[in-house]
mmCIF file of C-alpha atoms and ligand atoms in Angstrom:
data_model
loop_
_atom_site.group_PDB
_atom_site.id
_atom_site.type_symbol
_atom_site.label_atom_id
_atom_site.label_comp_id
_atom_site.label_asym_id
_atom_site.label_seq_id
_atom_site.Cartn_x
_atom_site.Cartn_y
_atom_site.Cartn_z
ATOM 1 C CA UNK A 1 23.289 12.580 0.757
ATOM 2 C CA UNK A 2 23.492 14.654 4.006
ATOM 3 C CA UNK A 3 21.261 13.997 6.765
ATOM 4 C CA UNK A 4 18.925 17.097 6.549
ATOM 5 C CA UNK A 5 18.151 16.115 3.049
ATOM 6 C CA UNK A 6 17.579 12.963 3.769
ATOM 7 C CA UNK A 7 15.088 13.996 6.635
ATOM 8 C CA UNK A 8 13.504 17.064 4.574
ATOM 9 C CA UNK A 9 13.188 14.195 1.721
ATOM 10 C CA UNK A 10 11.343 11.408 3.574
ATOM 11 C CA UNK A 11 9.113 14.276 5.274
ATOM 12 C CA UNK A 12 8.008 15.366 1.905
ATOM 13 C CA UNK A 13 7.169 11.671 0.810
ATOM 14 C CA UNK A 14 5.222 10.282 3.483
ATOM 15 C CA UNK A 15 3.061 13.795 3.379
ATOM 16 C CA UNK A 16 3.006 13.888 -0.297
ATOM 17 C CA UNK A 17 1.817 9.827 -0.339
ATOM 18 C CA UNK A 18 -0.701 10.559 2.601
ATOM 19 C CA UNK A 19 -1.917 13.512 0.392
ATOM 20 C CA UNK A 20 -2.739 11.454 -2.381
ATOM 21 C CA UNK A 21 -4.219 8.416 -0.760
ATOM 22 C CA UNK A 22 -6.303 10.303 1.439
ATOM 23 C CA UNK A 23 -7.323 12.618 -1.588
ATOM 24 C CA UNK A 24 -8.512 9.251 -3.848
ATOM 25 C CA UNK A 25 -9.643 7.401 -0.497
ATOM 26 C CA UNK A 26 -12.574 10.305 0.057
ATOM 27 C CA UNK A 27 -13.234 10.209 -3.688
ATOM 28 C CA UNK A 28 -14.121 6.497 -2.960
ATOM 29 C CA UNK A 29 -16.401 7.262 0.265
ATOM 30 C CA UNK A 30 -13.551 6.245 2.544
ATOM 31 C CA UNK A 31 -12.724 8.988 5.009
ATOM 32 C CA UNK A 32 -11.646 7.264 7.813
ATOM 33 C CA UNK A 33 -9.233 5.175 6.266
ATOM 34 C CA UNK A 34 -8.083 8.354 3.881
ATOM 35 C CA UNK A 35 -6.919 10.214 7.086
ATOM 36 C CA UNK A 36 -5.484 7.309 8.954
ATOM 37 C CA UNK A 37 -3.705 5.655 6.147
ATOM 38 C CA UNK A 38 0.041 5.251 7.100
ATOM 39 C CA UNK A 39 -0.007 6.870 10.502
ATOM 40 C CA UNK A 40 2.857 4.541 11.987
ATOM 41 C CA UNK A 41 5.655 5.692 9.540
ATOM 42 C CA UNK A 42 5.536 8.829 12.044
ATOM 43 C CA UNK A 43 6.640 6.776 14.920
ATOM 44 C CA UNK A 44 10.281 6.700 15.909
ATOM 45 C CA UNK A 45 10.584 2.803 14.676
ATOM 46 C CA UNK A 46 9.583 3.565 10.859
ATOM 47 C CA UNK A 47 10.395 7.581 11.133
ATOM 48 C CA UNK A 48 14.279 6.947 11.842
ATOM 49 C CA UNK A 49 15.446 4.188 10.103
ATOM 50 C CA UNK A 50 13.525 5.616 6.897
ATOM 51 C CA UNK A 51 15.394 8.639 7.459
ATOM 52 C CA UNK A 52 18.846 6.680 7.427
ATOM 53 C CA UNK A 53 17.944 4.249 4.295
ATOM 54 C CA UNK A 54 16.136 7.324 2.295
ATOM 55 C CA UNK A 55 16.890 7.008 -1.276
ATOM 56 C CA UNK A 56 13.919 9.556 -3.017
ATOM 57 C CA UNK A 57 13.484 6.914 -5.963
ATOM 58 C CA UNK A 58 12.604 4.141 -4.459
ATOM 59 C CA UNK A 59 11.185 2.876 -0.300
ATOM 60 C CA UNK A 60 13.789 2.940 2.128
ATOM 61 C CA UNK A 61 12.463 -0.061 3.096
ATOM 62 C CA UNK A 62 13.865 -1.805 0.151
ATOM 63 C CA UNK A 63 17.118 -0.144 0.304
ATOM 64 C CA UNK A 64 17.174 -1.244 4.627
ATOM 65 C CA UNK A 65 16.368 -4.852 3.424
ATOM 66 C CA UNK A 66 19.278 -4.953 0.842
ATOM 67 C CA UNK A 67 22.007 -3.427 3.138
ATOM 68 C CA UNK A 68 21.090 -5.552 6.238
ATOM 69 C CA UNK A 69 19.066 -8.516 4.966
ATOM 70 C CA UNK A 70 15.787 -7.169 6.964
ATOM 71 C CA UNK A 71 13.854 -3.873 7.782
ATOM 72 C CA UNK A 72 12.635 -3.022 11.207
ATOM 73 C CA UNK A 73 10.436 -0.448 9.728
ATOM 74 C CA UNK A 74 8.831 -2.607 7.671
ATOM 75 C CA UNK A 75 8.184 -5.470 10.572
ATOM 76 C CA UNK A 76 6.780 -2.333 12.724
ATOM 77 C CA UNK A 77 4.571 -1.365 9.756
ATOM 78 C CA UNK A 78 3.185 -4.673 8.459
ATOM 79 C CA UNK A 79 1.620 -5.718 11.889
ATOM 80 C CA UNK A 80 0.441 -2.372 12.575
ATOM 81 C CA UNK A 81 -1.566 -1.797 8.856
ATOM 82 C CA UNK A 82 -4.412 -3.742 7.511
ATOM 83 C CA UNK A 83 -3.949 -2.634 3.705
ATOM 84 C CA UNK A 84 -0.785 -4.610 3.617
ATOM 85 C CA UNK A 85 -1.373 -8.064 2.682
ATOM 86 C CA UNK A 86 1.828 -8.975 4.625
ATOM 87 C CA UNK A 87 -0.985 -8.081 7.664
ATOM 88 C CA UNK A 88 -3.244 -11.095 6.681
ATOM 89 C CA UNK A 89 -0.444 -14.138 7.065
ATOM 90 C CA UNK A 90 -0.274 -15.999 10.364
ATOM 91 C CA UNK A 91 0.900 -19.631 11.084
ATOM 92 C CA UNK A 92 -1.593 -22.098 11.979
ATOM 93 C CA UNK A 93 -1.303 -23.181 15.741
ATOM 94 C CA UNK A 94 -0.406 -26.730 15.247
ATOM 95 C CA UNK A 95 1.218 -27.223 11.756
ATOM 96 C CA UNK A 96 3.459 -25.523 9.294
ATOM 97 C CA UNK A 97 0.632 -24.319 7.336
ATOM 98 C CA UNK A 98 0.363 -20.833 6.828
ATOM 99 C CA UNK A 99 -2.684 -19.059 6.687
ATOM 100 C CA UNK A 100 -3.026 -16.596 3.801
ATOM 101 C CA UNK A 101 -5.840 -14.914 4.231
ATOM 102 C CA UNK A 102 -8.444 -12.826 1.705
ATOM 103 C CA UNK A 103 -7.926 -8.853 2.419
ATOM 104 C CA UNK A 104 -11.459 -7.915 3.595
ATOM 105 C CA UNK A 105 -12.552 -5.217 0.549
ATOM 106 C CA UNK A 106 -12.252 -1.825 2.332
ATOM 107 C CA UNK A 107 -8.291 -3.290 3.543
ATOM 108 C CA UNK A 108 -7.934 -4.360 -0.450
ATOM 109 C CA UNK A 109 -9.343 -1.130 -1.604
ATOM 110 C CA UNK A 110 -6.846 0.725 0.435
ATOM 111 C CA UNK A 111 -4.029 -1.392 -1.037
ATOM 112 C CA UNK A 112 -5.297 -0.373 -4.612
ATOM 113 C CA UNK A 113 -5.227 3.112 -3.771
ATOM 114 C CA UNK A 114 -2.065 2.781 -1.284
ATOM 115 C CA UNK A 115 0.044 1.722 -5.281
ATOM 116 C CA UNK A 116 -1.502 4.153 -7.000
ATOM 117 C CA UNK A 117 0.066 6.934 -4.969
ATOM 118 C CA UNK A 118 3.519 5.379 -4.807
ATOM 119 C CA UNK A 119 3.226 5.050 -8.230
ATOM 120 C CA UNK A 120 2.928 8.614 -8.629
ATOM 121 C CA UNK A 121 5.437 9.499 -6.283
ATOM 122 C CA UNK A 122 8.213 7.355 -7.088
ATOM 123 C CA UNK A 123 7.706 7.854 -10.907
ATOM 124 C CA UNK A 124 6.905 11.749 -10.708
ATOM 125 C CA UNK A 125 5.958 12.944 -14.275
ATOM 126 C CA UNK A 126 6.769 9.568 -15.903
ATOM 127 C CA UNK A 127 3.980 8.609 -14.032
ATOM 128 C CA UNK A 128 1.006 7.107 -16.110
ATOM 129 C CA UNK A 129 -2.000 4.778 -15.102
ATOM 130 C CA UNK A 130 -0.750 1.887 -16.970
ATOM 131 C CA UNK A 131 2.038 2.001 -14.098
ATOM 132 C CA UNK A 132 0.445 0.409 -11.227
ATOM 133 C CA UNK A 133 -0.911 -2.125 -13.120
ATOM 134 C CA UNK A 134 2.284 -3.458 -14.812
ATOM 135 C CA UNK A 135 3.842 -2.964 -11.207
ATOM 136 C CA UNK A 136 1.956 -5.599 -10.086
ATOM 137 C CA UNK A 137 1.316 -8.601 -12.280
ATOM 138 C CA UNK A 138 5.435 -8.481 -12.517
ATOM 139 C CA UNK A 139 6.138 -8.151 -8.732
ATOM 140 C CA UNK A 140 6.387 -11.183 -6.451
ATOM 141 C CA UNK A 141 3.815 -9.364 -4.357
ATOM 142 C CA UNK A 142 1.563 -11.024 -6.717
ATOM 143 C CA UNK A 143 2.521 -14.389 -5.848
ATOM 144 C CA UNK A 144 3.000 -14.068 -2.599
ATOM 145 C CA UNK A 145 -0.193 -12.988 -1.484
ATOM 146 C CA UNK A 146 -3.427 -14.764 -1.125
ATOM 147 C CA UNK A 147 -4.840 -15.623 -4.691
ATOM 148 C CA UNK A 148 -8.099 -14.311 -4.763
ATOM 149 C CA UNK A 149 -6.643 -11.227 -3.068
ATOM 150 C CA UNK A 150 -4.440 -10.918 -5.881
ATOM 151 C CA UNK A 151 -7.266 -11.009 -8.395
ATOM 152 C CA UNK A 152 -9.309 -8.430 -6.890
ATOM 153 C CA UNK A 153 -6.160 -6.321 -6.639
ATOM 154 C CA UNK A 154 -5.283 -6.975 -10.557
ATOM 155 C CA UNK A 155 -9.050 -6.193 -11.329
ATOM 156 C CA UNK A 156 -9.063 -2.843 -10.284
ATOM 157 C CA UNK A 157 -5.613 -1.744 -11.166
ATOM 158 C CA UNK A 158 -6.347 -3.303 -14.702
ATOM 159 C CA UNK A 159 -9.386 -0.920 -14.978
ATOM 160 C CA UNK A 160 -7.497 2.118 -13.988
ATOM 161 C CA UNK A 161 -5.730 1.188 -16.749
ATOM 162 C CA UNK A 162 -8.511 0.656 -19.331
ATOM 163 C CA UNK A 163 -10.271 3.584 -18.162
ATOM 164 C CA UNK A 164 -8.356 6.217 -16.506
ATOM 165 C CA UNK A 165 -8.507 7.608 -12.503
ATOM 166 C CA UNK A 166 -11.721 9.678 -13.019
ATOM 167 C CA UNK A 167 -14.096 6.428 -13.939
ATOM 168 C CA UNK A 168 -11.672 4.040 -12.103
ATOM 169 C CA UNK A 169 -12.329 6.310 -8.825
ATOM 170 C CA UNK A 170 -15.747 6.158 -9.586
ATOM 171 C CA UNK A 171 -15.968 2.360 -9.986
ATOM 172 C CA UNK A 172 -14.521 1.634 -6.679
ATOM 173 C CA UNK A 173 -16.814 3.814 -4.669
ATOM 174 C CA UNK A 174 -19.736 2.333 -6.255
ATOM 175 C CA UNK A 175 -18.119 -1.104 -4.748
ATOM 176 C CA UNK A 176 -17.178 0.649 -1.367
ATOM 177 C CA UNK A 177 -20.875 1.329 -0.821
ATOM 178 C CA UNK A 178 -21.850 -2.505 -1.800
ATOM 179 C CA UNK A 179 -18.819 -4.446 0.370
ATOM 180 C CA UNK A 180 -17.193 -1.888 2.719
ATOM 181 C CA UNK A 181 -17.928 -4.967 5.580
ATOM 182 C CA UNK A 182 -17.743 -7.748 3.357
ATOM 183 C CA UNK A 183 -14.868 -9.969 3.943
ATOM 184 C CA UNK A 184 -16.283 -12.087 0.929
ATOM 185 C CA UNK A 185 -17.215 -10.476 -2.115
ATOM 186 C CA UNK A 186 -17.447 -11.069 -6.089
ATOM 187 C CA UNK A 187 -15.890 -8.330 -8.338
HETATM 188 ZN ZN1 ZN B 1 1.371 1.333 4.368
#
């Protein structure tokens, strides 16, 4: 793929993802985090390399990690963005535990939104709202990441799946408004 569709392609990505998050993200109350979301992948350490590795069906990041068994971009954008669970893991100071910490809501709520639109951009019009859901109980993501994080996370995609965006949008604002500062919370 030549270099200026590579570079038109990733432009027309990252705006179209932004677009969508931020567009679901005010539905849900959450401005600030709609128009922030994803800011660093237009820095030169994410911009470029995402350019190089660009694909148009899948992340570039996944397609740097293959080819060269890590991804700058994806360091640079992991310890810059709370909605990442990736974000939330540090090592404890004097032993090899790791600390895997709950995703305060508003960060968790982002991350729900944050798969919804790359569902919908990677899958175009195959797209459906079953999609994010099956995503995620069959990625490692799922195990990876702290457990009750991963419940909350498979409790909201599961009822965009029962019950479509419109009421699923709706659900999550009416939790925004309860636990936007909670960093504990029952679902
Ligand atoms: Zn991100």
């Amino acid at each position: 793929m030549s270099f200026f569709k590579r570079l038109s392609g990733h432009l027309h990505t990252i705006n179209r993802h932004r677009y969508l998050v931020m567009k679901m993200c005010f539905k849900c109350g959450m401005y600030y985090q709609g128009l922030t979301h994803d800011l660093s992948k237009y820095s030169f350490q994410e911009f470029w390399p995402s350019v190089r590795y660009y694909q148009g069906y899948r992340s570039p990041i996944t397609k740097e990690k293959l080819t060269i068994g890590y991804s700058e971009c994806w360091l640079h954008h992991k310890g810059r963005n709370k909605h990442h669970y990736e974000y939330w893991i540090d090592r404890h100071p004097k032993s090899e535990e790791m600390f895997v910490i709950r995703m305060p809501f508003r960060y968790m709520l982002e991350s729900v939104i944050d798969r919804i639109s790359a569902s919908k951009v990677y899958n175009k019009d195959k797209y459906t709202e079953n999609e994010p859901y099956e995503f995620f109980i069959n990625s490692r993501d799922c195990a990876c990441m702290n457990k009750q994080t991963a419940e909350d996370i498979s409790k909201l995609l599961l009822y965009l799946k029962e019950n479509g965006e419109k009421k699923a949008l709706a659900y999550y604002k009416s939790l925004y408004k309860i636990h936007k500062n909670d960093r504990e919370f029952t679902l």
